[in-house]
């Protein structure tokens, strides 16, 4: 199991990879959307924004994604929500795990609007 610090570093590497990606991929990452990534095994959620071709992590929260149904209803539900294990996050960013395979086998879940999914498919 990866640590919270290793996962945060993986998200920083992912942001750097997006910034260095080809134009068509960077255009998909140029969305301005709230994003959260819940790591089931650590029971930690990273919250932030996807914008300007990268991911800006602004908060690390205990528990699952913020939003309706939680006691922290003052926090907004992210427009793009990922759920996976810490090891899968690290493997995805390192290129050791294929996103499509992880999604198809339910190792990773992605919740977003249909329109955002169509735009994000360039990243995936």
PDB file of C-alpha atoms in Angstrom:
ATOM      1  CA  UNK A   1       0.000   0.000   0.000  1.00  0.00           C
ATOM      2  CA  UNK A   2       1.378   3.379  -1.042  1.00  0.00           C
ATOM      3  CA  UNK A   3       1.499   6.203   1.495  1.00  0.00           C
ATOM      4  CA  UNK A   4      -0.465   9.441   1.321  1.00  0.00           C
ATOM      5  CA  UNK A   5       2.770  11.275   0.511  1.00  0.00           C
ATOM      6  CA  UNK A   6       3.572   8.870  -2.364  1.00  0.00           C
ATOM      7  CA  UNK A   7       0.074   9.381  -3.759  1.00  0.00           C
ATOM      8  CA  UNK A   8       0.363  13.158  -3.533  1.00  0.00           C
ATOM      9  CA  UNK A   9       3.703  12.939  -5.353  1.00  0.00           C
ATOM     10  CA  UNK A  10       2.050  10.756  -8.024  1.00  0.00           C
ATOM     11  CA  UNK A  11      -0.653  13.390  -8.552  1.00  0.00           C
ATOM     12  CA  UNK A  12       2.055  16.055  -8.890  1.00  0.00           C
ATOM     13  CA  UNK A  13       3.826  13.877 -11.513  1.00  0.00           C
ATOM     14  CA  UNK A  14       0.517  13.414 -13.340  1.00  0.00           C
ATOM     15  CA  UNK A  15       0.055  17.174 -13.461  1.00  0.00           C
ATOM     16  CA  UNK A  16       3.569  17.558 -14.893  1.00  0.00           C
ATOM     17  CA  UNK A  17       2.863  14.840 -17.481  1.00  0.00           C
ATOM     18  CA  UNK A  18      -0.331  16.594 -18.557  1.00  0.00           C
ATOM     19  CA  UNK A  19       1.502  19.895 -18.951  1.00  0.00           C
ATOM     20  CA  UNK A  20       4.113  18.222 -21.188  1.00  0.00           C
ATOM     21  CA  UNK A  21       1.567  16.250 -23.254  1.00  0.00           C
ATOM     22  CA  UNK A  22       0.762  16.843 -26.941  1.00  0.00           C
ATOM     23  CA  UNK A  23      -1.660  19.666 -27.762  1.00  0.00           C
ATOM     24  CA  UNK A  24      -4.739  17.429 -28.168  1.00  0.00           C
ATOM     25  CA  UNK A  25      -4.215  15.914 -24.710  1.00  0.00           C
ATOM     26  CA  UNK A  26      -3.425  19.272 -23.123  1.00  0.00           C
ATOM     27  CA  UNK A  27      -6.638  20.707 -24.559  1.00  0.00           C
ATOM     28  CA  UNK A  28      -8.629  18.041 -22.682  1.00  0.00           C
ATOM     29  CA  UNK A  29      -6.736  18.868 -19.494  1.00  0.00           C
ATOM     30  CA  UNK A  30      -7.535  22.543 -20.045  1.00  0.00           C
ATOM     31  CA  UNK A  31     -11.035  21.971 -18.681  1.00  0.00           C
ATOM     32  CA  UNK A  32     -11.733  23.990 -15.574  1.00  0.00           C
ATOM     33  CA  UNK A  33     -13.427  21.423 -13.341  1.00  0.00           C
ATOM     34  CA  UNK A  34     -13.326  20.449  -9.702  1.00  0.00           C
ATOM     35  CA  UNK A  35     -11.786  17.017  -9.258  1.00  0.00           C
ATOM     36  CA  UNK A  36     -11.401  14.558  -6.395  1.00  0.00           C
ATOM     37  CA  UNK A  37      -9.554  11.280  -6.064  1.00  0.00           C
ATOM     38  CA  UNK A  38     -10.592   8.934  -3.262  1.00  0.00           C
ATOM     39  CA  UNK A  39      -8.099   6.250  -2.260  1.00  0.00           C
ATOM     40  CA  UNK A  40     -10.154   3.443  -0.769  1.00  0.00           C
ATOM     41  CA  UNK A  41      -7.370   1.686   1.114  1.00  0.00           C
ATOM     42  CA  UNK A  42      -6.122   4.883   2.773  1.00  0.00           C
ATOM     43  CA  UNK A  43      -9.635   6.363   3.156  1.00  0.00           C
ATOM     44  CA  UNK A  44      -8.239   9.682   1.955  1.00  0.00           C
ATOM     45  CA  UNK A  45      -9.549  12.008  -0.748  1.00  0.00           C
ATOM     46  CA  UNK A  46      -7.440  14.520  -2.629  1.00  0.00           C
ATOM     47  CA  UNK A  47      -9.531  17.446  -3.820  1.00  0.00           C
ATOM     48  CA  UNK A  48      -8.593  20.141  -6.276  1.00  0.00           C
ATOM     49  CA  UNK A  49      -9.075  21.465  -9.811  1.00  0.00           C
ATOM     50  CA  UNK A  50      -8.244  20.323 -13.286  1.00  0.00           C
ATOM     51  CA  UNK A  51      -7.302  23.506 -15.165  1.00  0.00           C
ATOM     52  CA  UNK A  52      -4.626  25.162 -17.237  1.00  0.00           C
ATOM     53  CA  UNK A  53      -3.426  21.763 -18.446  1.00  0.00           C
ATOM     54  CA  UNK A  54      -2.722  20.370 -14.990  1.00  0.00           C
ATOM     55  CA  UNK A  55      -4.136  19.240 -11.667  1.00  0.00           C
ATOM     56  CA  UNK A  56      -3.939  21.540  -8.676  1.00  0.00           C
ATOM     57  CA  UNK A  57      -4.485  19.620  -5.415  1.00  0.00           C
ATOM     58  CA  UNK A  58      -5.906  22.017  -2.850  1.00  0.00           C
ATOM     59  CA  UNK A  59      -6.986  19.747  -0.004  1.00  0.00           C
ATOM     60  CA  UNK A  60      -6.459  16.313   1.512  1.00  0.00           C
ATOM     61  CA  UNK A  61      -9.574  15.054   3.265  1.00  0.00           C
ATOM     62  CA  UNK A  62     -10.236  12.079   5.502  1.00  0.00           C
ATOM     63  CA  UNK A  63     -12.942   9.789   4.130  1.00  0.00           C
ATOM     64  CA  UNK A  64     -14.747   9.542   0.798  1.00  0.00           C
ATOM     65  CA  UNK A  65     -15.569  12.251  -1.748  1.00  0.00           C
ATOM     66  CA  UNK A  66     -17.217  15.376  -0.310  1.00  0.00           C
ATOM     67  CA  UNK A  67     -20.774  16.106  -1.266  1.00  0.00           C
ATOM     68  CA  UNK A  68     -24.414  15.478  -0.518  1.00  0.00           C
ATOM     69  CA  UNK A  69     -25.088  12.730   1.968  1.00  0.00           C
ATOM     70  CA  UNK A  70     -21.994  13.478   4.006  1.00  0.00           C
ATOM     71  CA  UNK A  71     -21.863  15.501   7.177  1.00  0.00           C
ATOM     72  CA  UNK A  72     -19.607  18.028   5.421  1.00  0.00           C
ATOM     73  CA  UNK A  73     -22.336  19.329   3.111  1.00  0.00           C
ATOM     74  CA  UNK A  74     -20.689  22.764   3.034  1.00  0.00           C
ATOM     75  CA  UNK A  75     -18.099  21.265   0.667  1.00  0.00           C
ATOM     76  CA  UNK A  76     -19.011  20.866  -2.978  1.00  0.00           C
ATOM     77  CA  UNK A  77     -19.206  17.554  -4.781  1.00  0.00           C
ATOM     78  CA  UNK A  78     -16.437  17.463  -7.408  1.00  0.00           C
ATOM     79  CA  UNK A  79     -17.450  17.469 -11.070  1.00  0.00           C
ATOM     80  CA  UNK A  80     -14.937  14.676 -11.795  1.00  0.00           C
ATOM     81  CA  UNK A  81     -14.540  11.942  -9.187  1.00  0.00           C
ATOM     82  CA  UNK A  82     -12.032   9.087  -9.298  1.00  0.00           C
ATOM     83  CA  UNK A  83     -11.949   6.191  -6.854  1.00  0.00           C
ATOM     84  CA  UNK A  84      -9.172   3.592  -6.656  1.00  0.00           C
ATOM     85  CA  UNK A  85      -6.507   2.173  -4.349  1.00  0.00           C
ATOM     86  CA  UNK A  86      -3.275   3.962  -3.561  1.00  0.00           C
ATOM     87  CA  UNK A  87      -1.191   1.337  -5.380  1.00  0.00           C
ATOM     88  CA  UNK A  88      -3.354   1.661  -8.493  1.00  0.00           C
ATOM     89  CA  UNK A  89      -2.909   5.447  -8.518  1.00  0.00           C
ATOM     90  CA  UNK A  90       0.864   5.109  -8.329  1.00  0.00           C
ATOM     91  CA  UNK A  91       0.856   2.386 -11.020  1.00  0.00           C
ATOM     92  CA  UNK A  92      -1.377   4.437 -13.344  1.00  0.00           C
ATOM     93  CA  UNK A  93       0.851   7.494 -13.145  1.00  0.00           C
ATOM     94  CA  UNK A  94       3.995   5.366 -13.607  1.00  0.00           C
ATOM     95  CA  UNK A  95       2.489   3.802 -16.735  1.00  0.00           C
ATOM     96  CA  UNK A  96       2.406   0.327 -15.182  1.00  0.00           C
ATOM     97  CA  UNK A  97      -1.409   0.105 -15.228  1.00  0.00           C
ATOM     98  CA  UNK A  98      -3.539   0.881 -18.253  1.00  0.00           C
ATOM     99  CA  UNK A  99      -6.404   3.268 -17.487  1.00  0.00           C
ATOM    100  CA  UNK A 100      -8.904   1.536 -19.780  1.00  0.00           C
ATOM    101  CA  UNK A 101      -8.109  -1.872 -18.267  1.00  0.00           C
ATOM    102  CA  UNK A 102      -8.382  -0.509 -14.718  1.00  0.00           C
ATOM    103  CA  UNK A 103     -11.728   1.101 -15.563  1.00  0.00           C
ATOM    104  CA  UNK A 104     -13.073  -1.998 -17.350  1.00  0.00           C
ATOM    105  CA  UNK A 105     -12.131  -4.257 -14.435  1.00  0.00           C
ATOM    106  CA  UNK A 106     -13.567  -1.781 -11.884  1.00  0.00           C
ATOM    107  CA  UNK A 107     -10.226  -1.259 -10.179  1.00  0.00           C
ATOM    108  CA  UNK A 108     -10.936   2.395 -10.882  1.00  0.00           C
ATOM    109  CA  UNK A 109     -14.229   4.241 -11.046  1.00  0.00           C
ATOM    110  CA  UNK A 110     -14.731   7.554 -12.796  1.00  0.00           C
ATOM    111  CA  UNK A 111     -17.831   9.655 -12.175  1.00  0.00           C
ATOM    112  CA  UNK A 112     -18.356  12.698 -14.363  1.00  0.00           C
ATOM    113  CA  UNK A 113     -20.933  14.208 -16.693  1.00  0.00           C
ATOM    114  CA  UNK A 114     -21.276  12.636 -20.121  1.00  0.00           C
ATOM    115  CA  UNK A 115     -19.899  15.796 -21.705  1.00  0.00           C
ATOM    116  CA  UNK A 116     -16.823  15.739 -19.445  1.00  0.00           C
ATOM    117  CA  UNK A 117     -16.301  12.027 -20.166  1.00  0.00           C
ATOM    118  CA  UNK A 118     -16.245  12.762 -23.895  1.00  0.00           C
ATOM    119  CA  UNK A 119     -13.593  15.442 -23.372  1.00  0.00           C
ATOM    120  CA  UNK A 120     -11.585  13.389 -20.871  1.00  0.00           C
ATOM    121  CA  UNK A 121     -11.353  10.372 -23.175  1.00  0.00           C
ATOM    122  CA  UNK A 122      -8.433  12.152 -24.865  1.00  0.00           C
ATOM    123  CA  UNK A 123      -6.572  11.926 -21.562  1.00  0.00           C
ATOM    124  CA  UNK A 124      -7.424   8.296 -21.055  1.00  0.00           C
TER     125      UNK A 124
END
